[in-house]
C-alpha cells in the first residue's frame, strides 16, 4: 500500500485502494533533461586520423591526371604493389615515349623506353647529361626483368670453363634481384645511344660497357612486367647540388619544369644507392659501395691488385 501522504495524480479505482497514475502530457515533462556526454574516441584512432593527412604540397600532385595535356602525371602507389592497377597509365605513357620517375629498391630513377631514341635524348636533356660527362660514371643503366634481359643486351656474366675456373655467374644469381648495378660488356642488341652520347669519336665509340640492374622493388618490377621490356634509367639527383632527391614531391618540383612526364610516388626513400660492380675486369671490382654489401668474390678498388680466392666463388656445376 502507498503511504497515506502520497498524492495521486490520477484517480482511484472504485473498490480498490490503489492510486492509478495519469498519463503526462509533453508539456508536463521537465524542461531540462540531462544526458550523458558521448564518449571520446580512443586516442589511437584520433592519432591515426591525423597521420593520414597529407601535406598541401603532396595533395597538389595527387590529382588523378592521366593525360599529358594535364601536365605532370603524378601517381601514388602502395610500396607493396597492392594497387598495381594505378600503374597502367604509366605503362601506356612509357610506350608512347614518355620520360618519368619510378622507385627502385634503392633511390628513385628517371626512366624511358630503351628502344626510343627520342625518349633517350629527352632523358639526357632533363637530367642535364652533357656530352663531355657522358660515359665517365656510367650515367645510364638498364632496369631488367630477369637474367634473360641481361643476356640479351650484354655479353653476360663470366662463366666457368670446366677447367677449374669458378663461375661468377652462379654467384651473381644469389645477388639478384637486389641493390647491385653490374657493369658488363654491351651486346649488339643495345642501342648505341645507351652507351655513348655526342659525336661518334674514338673516345665514345670505344665505350661498349653498360650497367644492368634487376631491382627488388614491387612497383618497379610491376612496371617492367606490364611493359614487357627493360627500361633505360639514371638515378635522380638535384640539378644544382650533387645530392640524392628522395622525396617524390621534391623531385616533381625540381624536374617537372624540365619536361618530366610522370612520377610514381612510392614513398620517401633513403639515400642509399646501388652498389656498382665492374664485371669487365678479371676480378669483379666494387667501384661504388652502396646498399648492397661487398661479397667475398668482389674486390674494392684499393685491393684490386689482389686476386679473388677460388673458394669464395660458387663452383661451376652443370
JSON list of N, CA and C in Angstrom, two decimals, residues 5 30 62 70 105 107 116 144 171 175-176 181 200-202 224 257 260 280 285 294 313 317:
[
{"chain": "A", "resi": 5, "resn": "UNK", "atom": "N", "xyz": [0.44, 9.72, 2.88]},
{"chain": "A", "resi": 5, "resn": "UNK", "atom": "CA", "xyz": [0.78, 11.06, 2.44]},
{"chain": "A", "resi": 5, "resn": "UNK", "atom": "C", "xyz": [1.05, 11.14, 0.96]},
{"chain": "A", "resi": 30, "resn": "UNK", "atom": "N", "xyz": [9.79, 17.65, -17.57]},
{"chain": "A", "resi": 30, "resn": "UNK", "atom": "CA", "xyz": [10.73, 18.71, -17.15]},
{"chain": "A", "resi": 30, "resn": "UNK", "atom": "C", "xyz": [11.36, 19.35, -18.38]},
{"chain": "A", "resi": 62, "resn": "UNK", "atom": "N", "xyz": [48.65, 15.00, -56.27]},
{"chain": "A", "resi": 62, "resn": "UNK", "atom": "CA", "xyz": [47.97, 13.71, -56.15]},
{"chain": "A", "resi": 62, "resn": "UNK", "atom": "C", "xyz": [46.70, 13.61, -56.98]},
{"chain": "A", "resi": 70, "resn": "UNK", "atom": "N", "xyz": [47.27, 17.36, -69.31]},
{"chain": "A", "resi": 70, "resn": "UNK", "atom": "CA", "xyz": [47.01, 17.85, -67.97]},
{"chain": "A", "resi": 70, "resn": "UNK", "atom": "C", "xyz": [48.26, 18.22, -67.21]},
{"chain": "A", "resi": 105, "resn": "UNK", "atom": "N", "xyz": [64.60, -0.32, -55.60]},
{"chain": "A", "resi": 105, "resn": "UNK", "atom": "CA", "xyz": [64.90, -0.80, -54.26]},
{"chain": "A", "resi": 105, "resn": "UNK", "atom": "C", "xyz": [65.98, 0.03, -53.59]},
{"chain": "A", "resi": 107, "resn": "UNK", "atom": "N", "xyz": [67.29, 4.16, -54.71]},
{"chain": "A", "resi": 107, "resn": "UNK", "atom": "CA", "xyz": [66.78, 5.52, -54.85]},
{"chain": "A", "resi": 107, "resn": "UNK", "atom": "C", "xyz": [65.86, 5.59, -56.07]},
{"chain": "A", "resi": 116, "resn": "UNK", "atom": "N", "xyz": [63.56, 3.73, -77.67]},
{"chain": "A", "resi": 116, "resn": "UNK", "atom": "CA", "xyz": [63.07, 5.00, -78.20]},
{"chain": "A", "resi": 116, "resn": "UNK", "atom": "C", "xyz": [64.19, 6.03, -78.20]},
{"chain": "A", "resi": 144, "resn": "UNK", "atom": "N", "xyz": [66.28, -4.31, -65.67]},
{"chain": "A", "resi": 144, "resn": "UNK", "atom": "CA", "xyz": [65.90, -5.56, -66.35]},
{"chain": "A", "resi": 144, "resn": "UNK", "atom": "C", "xyz": [64.86, -6.34, -65.56]},
{"chain": "A", "resi": 171, "resn": "UNK", "atom": "N", "xyz": [77.41, -17.12, -58.76]},
{"chain": "A", "resi": 171, "resn": "UNK", "atom": "CA", "xyz": [77.49, -16.28, -57.56]},
{"chain": "A", "resi": 171, "resn": "UNK", "atom": "C", "xyz": [76.58, -15.07, -57.70]},
{"chain": "A", "resi": 175, "resn": "UNK", "atom": "N", "xyz": [72.61, -12.74, -55.87]},
{"chain": "A", "resi": 175, "resn": "UNK", "atom": "CA", "xyz": [72.50, -11.31, -55.54]},
{"chain": "A", "resi": 175, "resn": "UNK", "atom": "C", "xyz": [71.28, -10.65, -56.16]},
{"chain": "A", "resi": 176, "resn": "UNK", "atom": "N", "xyz": [70.66, -11.33, -57.10]},
{"chain": "A", "resi": 176, "resn": "UNK", "atom": "CA", "xyz": [69.58, -10.71, -57.88]},
{"chain": "A", "resi": 176, "resn": "UNK", "atom": "C", "xyz": [68.26, -11.45, -57.68]},
{"chain": "A", "resi": 181, "resn": "UNK", "atom": "N", "xyz": [74.34, -2.80, -59.23]},
{"chain": "A", "resi": 181, "resn": "UNK", "atom": "CA", "xyz": [74.46, -2.47, -60.65]},
{"chain": "A", "resi": 181, "resn": "UNK", "atom": "C", "xyz": [75.73, -3.14, -61.14]},
{"chain": "A", "resi": 200, "resn": "UNK", "atom": "N", "xyz": [80.42, 10.68, -82.77]},
{"chain": "A", "resi": 200, "resn": "UNK", "atom": "CA", "xyz": [80.98, 9.32, -82.76]},
{"chain": "A", "resi": 200, "resn": "UNK", "atom": "C", "xyz": [82.50, 9.31, -82.86]},
{"chain": "A", "resi": 201, "resn": "UNK", "atom": "N", "xyz": [83.16, 9.95, -81.88]},
{"chain": "A", "resi": 201, "resn": "UNK", "atom": "CA", "xyz": [84.62, 9.95, -81.88]},
{"chain": "A", "resi": 201, "resn": "UNK", "atom": "C", "xyz": [85.12, 8.63, -81.33]},
{"chain": "A", "resi": 202, "resn": "UNK", "atom": "N", "xyz": [86.43, 8.42, -81.45]},
{"chain": "A", "resi": 202, "resn": "UNK", "atom": "CA", "xyz": [87.01, 7.17, -80.97]},
{"chain": "A", "resi": 202, "resn": "UNK", "atom": "C", "xyz": [86.79, 7.00, -79.47]},
{"chain": "A", "resi": 224, "resn": "UNK", "atom": "N", "xyz": [57.92, -3.05, -65.09]},
{"chain": "A", "resi": 224, "resn": "UNK", "atom": "CA", "xyz": [58.70, -3.79, -66.08]},
{"chain": "A", "resi": 224, "resn": "UNK", "atom": "C", "xyz": [57.90, -4.96, -66.66]},
{"chain": "A", "resi": 257, "resn": "UNK", "atom": "N", "xyz": [59.40, 21.18, -64.17]},
{"chain": "A", "resi": 257, "resn": "UNK", "atom": "CA", "xyz": [59.64, 22.25, -65.15]},
{"chain": "A", "resi": 257, "resn": "UNK", "atom": "C", "xyz": [60.62, 21.87, -66.25]},
{"chain": "A", "resi": 260, "resn": "UNK", "atom": "N", "xyz": [59.53, 16.67, -67.37]},
{"chain": "A", "resi": 260, "resn": "UNK", "atom": "CA", "xyz": [59.20, 15.32, -66.92]},
{"chain": "A", "resi": 260, "resn": "UNK", "atom": "C", "xyz": [57.72, 15.03, -67.19]},
{"chain": "A", "resi": 280, "resn": "UNK", "atom": "N", "xyz": [83.82, -6.26, -65.92]},
{"chain": "A", "resi": 280, "resn": "UNK", "atom": "CA", "xyz": [84.62, -6.36, -67.14]},
{"chain": "A", "resi": 280, "resn": "UNK", "atom": "C", "xyz": [86.09, -6.65, -66.84]},
{"chain": "A", "resi": 285, "resn": "UNK", "atom": "N", "xyz": [85.21, -5.81, -59.41]},
{"chain": "A", "resi": 285, "resn": "UNK", "atom": "CA", "xyz": [85.68, -4.72, -58.55]},
{"chain": "A", "resi": 285, "resn": "UNK", "atom": "C", "xyz": [84.52, -3.81, -58.19]},
{"chain": "A", "resi": 294, "resn": "UNK", "atom": "N", "xyz": [79.51, -5.68, -49.91]},
{"chain": "A", "resi": 294, "resn": "UNK", "atom": "CA", "xyz": [80.62, -6.24, -50.68]},
{"chain": "A", "resi": 294, "resn": "UNK", "atom": "C", "xyz": [80.75, -7.72, -50.31]},
{"chain": "A", "resi": 313, "resn": "UNK", "atom": "N", "xyz": [84.14, -18.33, -54.44]},
{"chain": "A", "resi": 313, "resn": "UNK", "atom": "CA", "xyz": [83.18, -18.41, -55.52]},
{"chain": "A", "resi": 313, "resn": "UNK", "atom": "C", "xyz": [82.38, -19.70, -55.44]},
{"chain": "A", "resi": 317, "resn": "UNK", "atom": "N", "xyz": [78.98, -25.87, -61.82]},
{"chain": "A", "resi": 317, "resn": "UNK", "atom": "CA", "xyz": [78.45, -27.22, -61.99]},
{"chain": "A", "resi": 317, "resn": "UNK", "atom": "C", "xyz": [77.36, -27.19, -63.04]}
]
